[in-house]
C-alpha angles and dihedrals in degrees: 000000000000125000116259113264097022115113125202129241104032122112093230094054095040091073097046120097117256132191118279121243110279127229122230090260091051091050091051091048092049093049090051090048092050091053091048091049094062096038099052118099116250127236114253117262098028131082113194118199119198140154138044129317091019118174129192112184144138116257119183091340095309128103110247119196120192121182144138143107125269111317091353101088130149137184121204125187126199123192122210098244099041105028096113091195127148099167137026105199122191108196114201090309133156119226143066139301114197125223089240089059092050090050091046091055093044093051092051094043095248114152115231116210126183110193132189124223092280094051095255116143116251091173130014118180130177132144113272103243096182125038115180117146090196089064093055091046090053089048091055094056097037095099088061095047134069090252088067092065091043089056093045093048093049093050096043094044092055091047094051093046089052091049091051090052091052092050091055098037098046105025106020087230101151095162095060090040089055091052091050091049089052090055089049089054091051089063087075090068113060120180112296116274096220095077113127094247136101123273093251092053090048091051090052092051090049092053091046087053091055093045091050093052091048093049091050091050091049090054091052093043100050090036086064089055095057119104096000121135088225090066097045112099115236114227131192111270093238090059101046096088090056097050127102109250095242092057092070098058139040119232103169146303096277120096122217088211097057124092113258088011092285128155100260119105097036117211095191130064095236093054090043090056092045092050092047094050093044088054091051091051089048089055090053090048090054090052091047091052091055091048095054096039101257128133110243091213101053104085134186106191092025111056119235112267140158119288095000131115095221097174090049089053089050091053096052094055096089090044096053093086089056089053090049091051090051092052092046088052090053091050091052097047108030137073108210128211128220087242089064089072136037127208114223126215092261093051095262120145120228128185116241134202136306088031090054089056092048092052093045089055089065090070096103090056092053091045089057091048094048097045101078092046093051091051093045093054091046090052093047090053091043091058089063093057116107110237131017119341122180113202113224131196107202093155104045099024088222094147093051092049091046092051091047090050091052092051091046092050091048091053091047091053091049091051091048091050091050093053097044099043121108108274114247117263111262121229114253114261116265117259110257110256117245090213113109117255092239129048134179112267091212106047102009094235123145118273107216098174 
């Protein structure tokens, strides 16, 4: 069985991993999983598109999404006023998306994501809510300026604090958490500024200092994951005999399949889930960069390189511990099936549907977590711009809420002043008239009786 989307006979595809031949039990499990994928209810706010012959188009003013595999087909329709969508996610699918559908999503502020089989974004589209070239120019020179270290320290400090919380909350490992907190505290002390070198060289050394502390903390953090029962995925008993041995334990973040022993090309389910979710968060970070006026490729902590969204990778650093906590929660509460993962011909482990759909439906949560960091970095860079700069908060709406709170407080003060002020002096009561109440309608004389 060949992996979807890989053609035979070309040199480029000949070296790419494909799916291994499946046993009869594997085929039965996959068919059951496919049926479950297109029957399960979706989380609100996200529309996941998967399968063959998919079509996303506009019909009579409404967005119509058709997807599925074989007999398992579904058609979903979203009207403009009641769609409730935040993300349209196309997961390794084959089909078409019309220009009208792209325009429909853009007009209504719906992010369009096209993901490959590993969850990496091949296309990320969202309306640019902020467009200020001065901001991007400041972003380009930030690694050579003091603001670059301020950004790096803020991101790394939040990441290390989150990692320390996970160590205590999930493992009860206070000793390692204390070491990680110590490294977070060291971020407050960059290399001294009185070295006889230029400012650019000093900025580079400061960033290297932050990167070194983060790398040391990562070694301690994921070292504490290794060999623990909390990080070993629990599989259904009927599937255990058919599992590769390495799937049932966790031995570290590094992958033996990756170049330079990195963490790409996971060979274990836990790392496959971490990589997939990190890629989803990276996609949200790309969309957030466009929304606040930043360039996703111009990084500060991550150096600029070809075909990498370095600024998006910077933004996801403080959110990584939240992803880790989510995966640890899945490991603690879920019994996995062999059909949730697929072993590739090179030994790699890839997530399969419906688990891919379930993870993709967490995108709104990661968007909410990324939003304040994207705005914070944009404001830090904006403060270095010569001239007037007006910070905006298109993702969190913090400025609008702040302005509304000021107006509300002003009205409350006015109401309080009105209720506590000295009451106005009342006019003295009129003297009671001595004229009788009744008078004769003919002559006007008093009527005594």
